[in-house]
Amino acid sequence: MAHTALKMLATRGIPLSPEATHTFLVKALRALQVHGQHDNCLYTLLNVVIAIIQATYRSIPHVPRDILLQVPSVMPEKVERFFGTLERPTSSDRNLRDALQSLVSPIIARPISEAGKQQYKIQDLRPLLLHKQERQTSDLEGIYTLFST
């Protein structure tokens, strides 16, 4: 719903104030931190963040840039690369979403299903199946061993 409302505001030419932009972006990033582990929520929230940034980066570019720079473990080069991708007219929604996801990946939680998984790396793995040597038996001896208990 927020995504649709932001697009409607942008098409009507109604600018967002810096305070509203700050609030929307922070809330969307917090939602991404909490619910980003689920694929459906992740893509929806990434689209909301992109819509907020697209609606405001031309009029007040410092607010989205400052907020993205406050994400833990983010490098300023990644933020500049994201805004470069945003300004390119040929960039698709998927390119923007991938660039933003790589930017905010430190705050996205791991899925609960993978929380207890351990990564195993076995360096020297011997063959599991051992080849048994077949011994020569006659047909009668095989039948005898089947019925002897």
Coordinates of N, CA and C in Angstrom, one line a residue:
M1 N 0.8 -1.2 0.0 CA 0.0 0.0 0.0 C 0.9 1.3 0.0
A2 N 2.0 1.2 0.8 CA 2.8 2.4 0.8 C 3.5 2.6 -0.5
H3 N 3.8 1.5 -1.2 CA 4.4 1.6 -2.6 C 3.5 2.4 -3.5
T4 N 2.2 2.0 -3.5 CA 1.2 2.6 -4.4 C 1.0 4.1 -4.0
A5 N 0.9 4.4 -2.7 CA 0.7 5.7 -2.2 C 1.9 6.6 -2.6
L6 N 3.1 6.1 -2.5 CA 4.3 6.9 -2.9 C 4.3 7.2 -4.4
K7 N 3.9 6.1 -5.2 CA 3.9 6.4 -6.7 C 2.8 7.4 -7.0
M8 N 1.7 7.4 -6.3 CA 0.6 8.3 -6.6 C 1.1 9.7 -6.2
L9 N 1.8 9.9 -5.1 CA 2.3 11.2 -4.7 C 3.3 11.7 -5.8
A10 N 4.1 10.8 -6.3 CA 5.2 11.2 -7.2 C 4.5 11.6 -8.6
T11 N 3.5 10.9 -9.0 CA 2.9 11.3 -10.3 C 2.1 12.6 -10.2
R12 N 1.6 12.9 -9.0 CA 0.9 14.2 -8.8 C 1.8 15.3 -8.6
G13 N 3.1 15.0 -8.4 CA 4.1 16.1 -8.2 C 4.1 16.6 -6.8
I14 N 3.6 15.9 -5.8 CA 3.6 16.3 -4.4 C 4.9 15.8 -3.8
P15 N 5.7 16.8 -3.4 CA 7.0 16.4 -2.8 C 6.8 15.9 -1.3
L16 N 7.7 15.0 -0.9 CA 7.7 14.6 0.5 C 8.7 15.5 1.2
S17 N 8.4 15.8 2.4 CA 9.2 16.6 3.2 C 10.4 15.8 3.7
P18 N 11.5 16.5 4.0 CA 12.7 15.7 4.5 C 12.4 14.8 5.8
E19 N 11.5 15.3 6.6 CA 11.1 14.6 7.8 C 10.3 13.3 7.4
A20 N 9.4 13.5 6.5 CA 8.6 12.4 6.1 C 9.5 11.3 5.4
T21 N 10.4 11.8 4.5 CA 11.3 10.9 3.8 C 12.1 10.1 4.8
H22 N 12.6 10.8 5.8 CA 13.5 10.2 6.9 C 12.6 9.1 7.6
T23 N 11.4 9.5 8.0 CA 10.6 8.5 8.7 C 10.2 7.3 7.9
F24 N 9.8 7.6 6.6 CA 9.4 6.4 5.8 C 10.6 5.5 5.5
L25 N 11.8 6.1 5.2 CA 13.0 5.2 4.9 C 13.4 4.5 6.2
V26 N 13.4 5.1 7.3 CA 13.9 4.4 8.5 C 12.9 3.3 8.8
K27 N 11.6 3.5 8.8 CA 10.6 2.5 9.0 C 10.7 1.3 8.0
A28 N 10.9 1.7 6.8 CA 11.0 0.6 5.8 C 12.3 -0.2 6.0
L29 N 13.4 0.4 6.4 CA 14.6 -0.3 6.6 C 14.5 -1.2 7.9
R30 N 13.7 -0.7 8.9 CA 13.5 -1.5 10.1 C 12.6 -2.7 9.7
A31 N 11.6 -2.5 8.9 CA 10.8 -3.6 8.5 C 11.6 -4.6 7.7
L32 N 12.5 -4.1 6.9 CA 13.4 -5.0 6.1 C 14.3 -5.8 7.1
Q33 N 14.7 -5.2 8.2 CA 15.5 -5.9 9.1 C 14.8 -7.0 9.8
V34 N 13.5 -6.7 10.1 CA 12.7 -7.7 10.8 C 12.1 -8.8 9.9
H35 N 11.6 -8.4 8.8 CA 10.9 -9.3 7.9 C 11.6 -9.6 6.6
G36 N 12.8 -9.2 6.5 CA 13.6 -9.4 5.2 C 14.0 -10.8 5.0
Q37 N 13.9 -11.7 6.0 CA 14.3 -13.0 5.9 C 13.3 -13.8 5.0
H38 N 12.1 -13.3 4.8 CA 11.1 -14.0 4.0 C 11.2 -13.4 2.6
D39 N 11.3 -14.2 1.5 CA 11.4 -13.7 0.2 C 10.4 -12.8 -0.3
N40 N 9.1 -13.1 0.0 CA 8.0 -12.2 -0.4 C 8.1 -10.9 0.2
C41 N 8.4 -10.8 1.5 CA 8.5 -9.6 2.2 C 9.7 -8.8 1.7
L42 N 10.8 -9.5 1.5 CA 12.0 -8.9 1.1 C 11.8 -8.1 -0.2
Y43 N 11.2 -8.7 -1.2 CA 11.1 -8.0 -2.5 C 10.1 -6.8 -2.4
T44 N 9.0 -7.0 -1.6 CA 8.1 -5.9 -1.4 C 8.7 -4.8 -0.7
L45 N 9.5 -5.0 0.3 CA 10.1 -3.9 1.1 C 11.2 -3.3 0.3
L46 N 11.9 -4.0 -0.5 CA 13.0 -3.4 -1.3 C 12.3 -2.5 -2.3
N47 N 11.2 -2.9 -2.9 CA 10.4 -2.0 -3.8 C 9.9 -0.8 -3.1
V48 N 9.5 -0.9 -1.9 CA 9.1 0.3 -1.1 C 10.2 1.3 -0.9
V49 N 11.4 0.7 -0.5 CA 12.5 1.6 -0.3 C 13.0 2.3 -1.6
I50 N 12.9 1.5 -2.7 CA 13.3 2.1 -4.0 C 12.3 3.2 -4.4
A51 N 11.0 3.0 -4.1 CA 10.0 4.0 -4.4 C 10.2 5.3 -3.6
I52 N 10.6 5.1 -2.4 CA 10.8 6.3 -1.5 C 12.0 7.1 -2.0
I53 N 13.1 6.3 -2.3 CA 14.3 7.0 -2.8 C 14.1 7.6 -4.2
Q54 N 13.4 7.0 -5.1 CA 13.1 7.5 -6.4 C 12.3 8.8 -6.3
A55 N 11.3 8.8 -5.3 CA 10.5 10.0 -5.2 C 11.2 11.2 -4.6
T56 N 12.3 11.0 -3.9 CA 12.9 12.1 -3.2 C 14.4 12.4 -3.5
Y57 N 15.0 11.5 -4.2 CA 16.5 11.7 -4.4 C 16.8 12.9 -5.3
R58 N 15.9 13.4 -6.1 CA 16.2 14.6 -6.9 C 16.0 15.9 -6.1
S59 N 14.9 15.9 -5.3 CA 14.6 17.1 -4.5 C 15.4 17.2 -3.3
I60 N 15.6 16.1 -2.5 CA 16.4 16.2 -1.3 C 17.3 14.9 -1.3
P61 N 18.4 15.0 -2.1 CA 19.3 13.8 -2.2 C 20.1 13.5 -0.9
H62 N 20.3 14.4 0.0 CA 21.1 14.2 1.1 C 20.4 13.3 2.1
V63 N 19.1 13.3 2.2 CA 18.4 12.5 3.2 C 18.5 11.0 2.9
P64 N 18.1 10.5 1.7 CA 18.3 9.1 1.5 C 19.8 8.6 1.5
R65 N 20.7 9.5 1.1 CA 22.1 9.1 1.1 C 22.6 9.0 2.5
D66 N 22.2 9.9 3.4 CA 22.6 9.9 4.8 C 22.1 8.7 5.5
I67 N 20.8 8.3 5.2 CA 20.2 7.2 5.9 C 20.9 5.9 5.4
L68 N 21.2 5.8 4.1 CA 21.8 4.5 3.6 C 23.3 4.4 4.1
L69 N 23.9 5.6 4.4 CA 25.3 5.5 4.9 C 25.3 5.1 6.4
Q70 N 24.1 5.2 7.0 CA 24.1 4.7 8.4 C 23.8 3.3 8.6
V71 N 23.6 2.5 7.5 CA 23.4 1.1 7.6 C 24.7 0.5 8.1
P72 N 24.7 -0.4 9.0 CA 25.9 -1.0 9.5 C 26.7 -1.8 8.4
S73 N 28.0 -1.6 8.4 CA 28.9 -2.3 7.5 C 28.7 -1.9 6.1
V74 N 28.2 -0.7 5.8 CA 28.0 -0.3 4.4 C 29.2 0.6 4.0
M75 N 29.6 0.4 2.8 CA 30.7 1.2 2.3 C 30.2 2.4 1.5
P76 N 30.8 3.5 1.6 CA 30.3 4.7 0.8 C 30.3 4.4 -0.7
E77 N 31.3 3.6 -1.2 CA 31.3 3.3 -2.6 C 30.1 2.6 -3.1
K78 N 29.6 1.7 -2.2 CA 28.4 0.9 -2.6 C 27.2 1.9 -2.7
V79 N 27.1 2.9 -1.8 CA 26.0 3.8 -1.8 C 26.1 4.6 -3.1
E80 N 27.3 5.1 -3.4 CA 27.5 5.9 -4.7 C 27.1 5.0 -5.9
R81 N 27.5 3.7 -5.9 CA 27.2 2.8 -7.0 C 25.7 2.6 -7.1
F82 N 25.0 2.5 -6.0 CA 23.6 2.4 -6.0 C 22.9 3.6 -6.6
F83 N 23.3 4.8 -6.2 CA 22.8 6.0 -6.8 C 23.1 6.2 -8.2
G84 N 24.3 5.7 -8.6 CA 24.7 5.7 -10.1 C 23.7 4.8 -10.8
T85 N 23.4 3.6 -10.3 CA 22.5 2.7 -10.9 C 21.1 3.4 -11.0
L86 N 20.7 4.1 -10.0 CA 19.4 4.8 -9.9 C 19.3 5.8 -11.0
E87 N 20.3 6.5 -11.3 CA 20.3 7.6 -12.2 C 20.4 7.2 -13.7
R88 N 20.8 5.9 -13.9 CA 20.9 5.4 -15.3 C 19.5 5.2 -15.8
P89 N 19.2 5.7 -17.0 CA 17.8 5.5 -17.5 C 17.6 4.1 -18.0
T90 N 18.6 3.3 -18.2 CA 18.4 2.0 -18.7 C 18.3 0.9 -17.6
S91 N 18.5 1.3 -16.4 CA 18.5 0.4 -15.3 C 17.0 -0.1 -15.0
S92 N 16.9 -1.4 -14.9 CA 15.6 -2.0 -14.7 C 15.3 -2.1 -13.2
D93 N 14.1 -2.4 -12.8 CA 13.7 -2.6 -11.4 C 14.5 -3.7 -10.8
R94 N 14.8 -4.7 -11.5 CA 15.6 -5.8 -11.0 C 17.0 -5.3 -10.6
N95 N 17.6 -4.6 -11.5 CA 19.0 -4.0 -11.2 C 19.0 -3.2 -10.0
L96 N 17.9 -2.3 -9.9 CA 17.8 -1.5 -8.7 C 17.7 -2.3 -7.4
R97 N 16.8 -3.3 -7.5 CA 16.5 -4.2 -6.3 C 17.8 -4.9 -5.9
D98 N 18.5 -5.5 -6.9 CA 19.7 -6.2 -6.6 C 20.8 -5.3 -6.0
A99 N 20.9 -4.1 -6.5 CA 21.9 -3.1 -6.0 C 21.5 -2.7 -4.6
L100 N 20.2 -2.5 -4.3 CA 19.8 -2.2 -2.9 C 20.0 -3.3 -2.0
Q101 N 19.7 -4.5 -2.5 CA 19.8 -5.7 -1.6 C 21.2 -6.0 -1.2
S102 N 22.2 -5.8 -2.1 CA 23.6 -5.9 -1.8 C 24.0 -4.8 -0.8
L103 N 23.4 -3.7 -0.9 CA 23.7 -2.6 0.0 C 23.2 -2.8 1.4
V104 N 22.0 -3.3 1.5 CA 21.4 -3.5 2.9 C 21.5 -4.9 3.4
S105 N 22.3 -5.8 2.7 CA 22.4 -7.2 3.1 C 22.9 -7.4 4.6
P106 N 23.7 -6.5 5.2 CA 24.1 -6.7 6.5 C 22.9 -6.6 7.6
I107 N 21.9 -5.9 7.2 CA 20.8 -5.8 8.2 C 19.7 -6.8 8.0
I108 N 19.7 -7.6 6.9 CA 18.7 -8.6 6.7 C 19.0 -9.8 7.5
A109 N 18.1 -10.3 8.2 CA 18.3 -11.5 9.1 C 18.3 -12.7 8.3
R110 N 19.0 -13.7 8.8 CA 19.0 -15.1 8.2 C 17.7 -15.7 8.4
P111 N 17.2 -16.5 7.5 CA 15.9 -17.2 7.7 C 16.0 -18.2 8.9
I112 N 14.9 -18.3 9.6 CA 14.9 -19.2 10.8 C 15.2 -20.6 10.4
S113 N 14.8 -21.0 9.2 CA 15.1 -22.4 8.8 C 16.6 -22.7 8.6
E114 N 17.4 -21.6 8.4 CA 18.8 -21.8 8.3 C 19.6 -21.4 9.5
A115 N 18.9 -21.0 10.6 CA 19.6 -20.5 11.8 C 20.4 -21.6 12.5
G116 N 19.9 -22.8 12.5 CA 20.7 -23.9 13.1 C 21.6 -24.7 12.2
K117 N 21.6 -24.4 11.0 CA 22.4 -25.2 10.0 C 23.9 -24.8 10.2
Q118 N 24.7 -25.8 10.1 CA 26.1 -25.6 10.2 C 26.7 -25.9 8.8
Q119 N 27.6 -25.2 8.4 CA 28.3 -25.4 7.1 C 29.4 -26.4 7.3
Y120 N 29.3 -27.6 6.7 CA 30.4 -28.6 6.8 C 31.2 -28.6 5.5
K121 N 32.5 -28.7 5.7 CA 33.3 -28.8 4.5 C 34.3 -29.9 4.8
I122 N 34.2 -31.0 4.1 CA 35.0 -32.2 4.3 C 36.1 -32.1 3.2
Q123 N 37.4 -32.0 3.7 CA 38.5 -31.9 2.8 C 38.9 -33.3 2.2
D124 N 38.9 -34.3 3.0 CA 39.4 -35.6 2.5 C 38.3 -36.6 2.7
L125 N 37.5 -36.9 1.6 CA 36.4 -37.8 1.7 C 36.8 -39.1 1.0
R126 N 36.8 -40.2 1.7 CA 37.1 -41.5 1.1 C 35.8 -42.0 0.5
P127 N 36.0 -43.0 -0.4 CA 34.8 -43.6 -1.0 C 33.9 -44.3 0.0
L128 N 32.6 -44.1 -0.2 CA 31.7 -44.7 0.8 C 31.4 -46.2 0.5
L129 N 31.4 -46.6 -0.8 CA 31.2 -47.9 -1.2 C 32.5 -48.7 -1.4
L130 N 32.6 -49.7 -0.7 CA 33.8 -50.6 -0.8 C 33.4 -51.7 -1.8
H131 N 34.3 -52.0 -2.7 CA 34.1 -53.1 -3.6 C 34.4 -54.4 -2.9
K132 N 33.5 -55.3 -2.8 CA 33.7 -56.6 -2.2 C 34.2 -57.6 -3.3
Q133 N 35.1 -58.4 -2.9 CA 35.5 -59.4 -3.9 C 34.6 -60.5 -3.9
E134 N 34.1 -60.9 -5.1 CA 33.2 -62.0 -5.2 C 33.9 -63.3 -5.2
R135 N 33.4 -64.2 -4.4 CA 34.1 -65.5 -4.4 C 33.3 -66.5 -5.3
Q136 N 34.0 -67.4 -5.9 CA 33.4 -68.3 -6.8 C 32.5 -69.3 -6.0
T137 N 31.3 -69.4 -6.4 CA 30.4 -70.4 -5.7 C 29.7 -71.2 -6.8
S138 N 29.4 -72.4 -6.5 CA 28.6 -73.1 -7.5 C 27.1 -72.9 -7.2
D139 N 26.3 -73.2 -8.1 CA 24.8 -73.0 -8.0 C 24.2 -73.8 -6.8
L140 N 24.7 -75.0 -6.6 CA 24.2 -75.8 -5.5 C 24.6 -75.2 -4.1
E141 N 25.7 -74.7 -4.0 CA 26.2 -74.1 -2.8 C 25.3 -72.8 -2.4
G142 N 24.9 -72.1 -3.4 CA 24.1 -70.9 -3.2 C 22.7 -71.2 -2.8
I143 N 22.2 -72.3 -3.3 CA 20.8 -72.8 -2.9 C 20.9 -73.3 -1.5
Y144 N 22.0 -74.0 -1.2 CA 22.2 -74.6 0.2 C 22.2 -73.4 1.2
T145 N 22.9 -72.3 0.9 CA 23.1 -71.3 1.9 C 21.7 -70.5 2.1
L146 N 20.9 -70.5 1.0 CA 19.6 -69.8 1.2 C 18.7 -70.5 2.2
F147 N 18.7 -71.9 2.2 CA 17.8 -72.6 3.0 C 18.3 -73.1 4.3
S148 N 19.6 -72.9 4.5 CA 20.2 -73.3 5.8 C 20.0 -72.2 6.8
T149 N 19.5 -72.5 7.9 CA 19.3 -71.5 9.0 C 19.9 -72.0 10.3

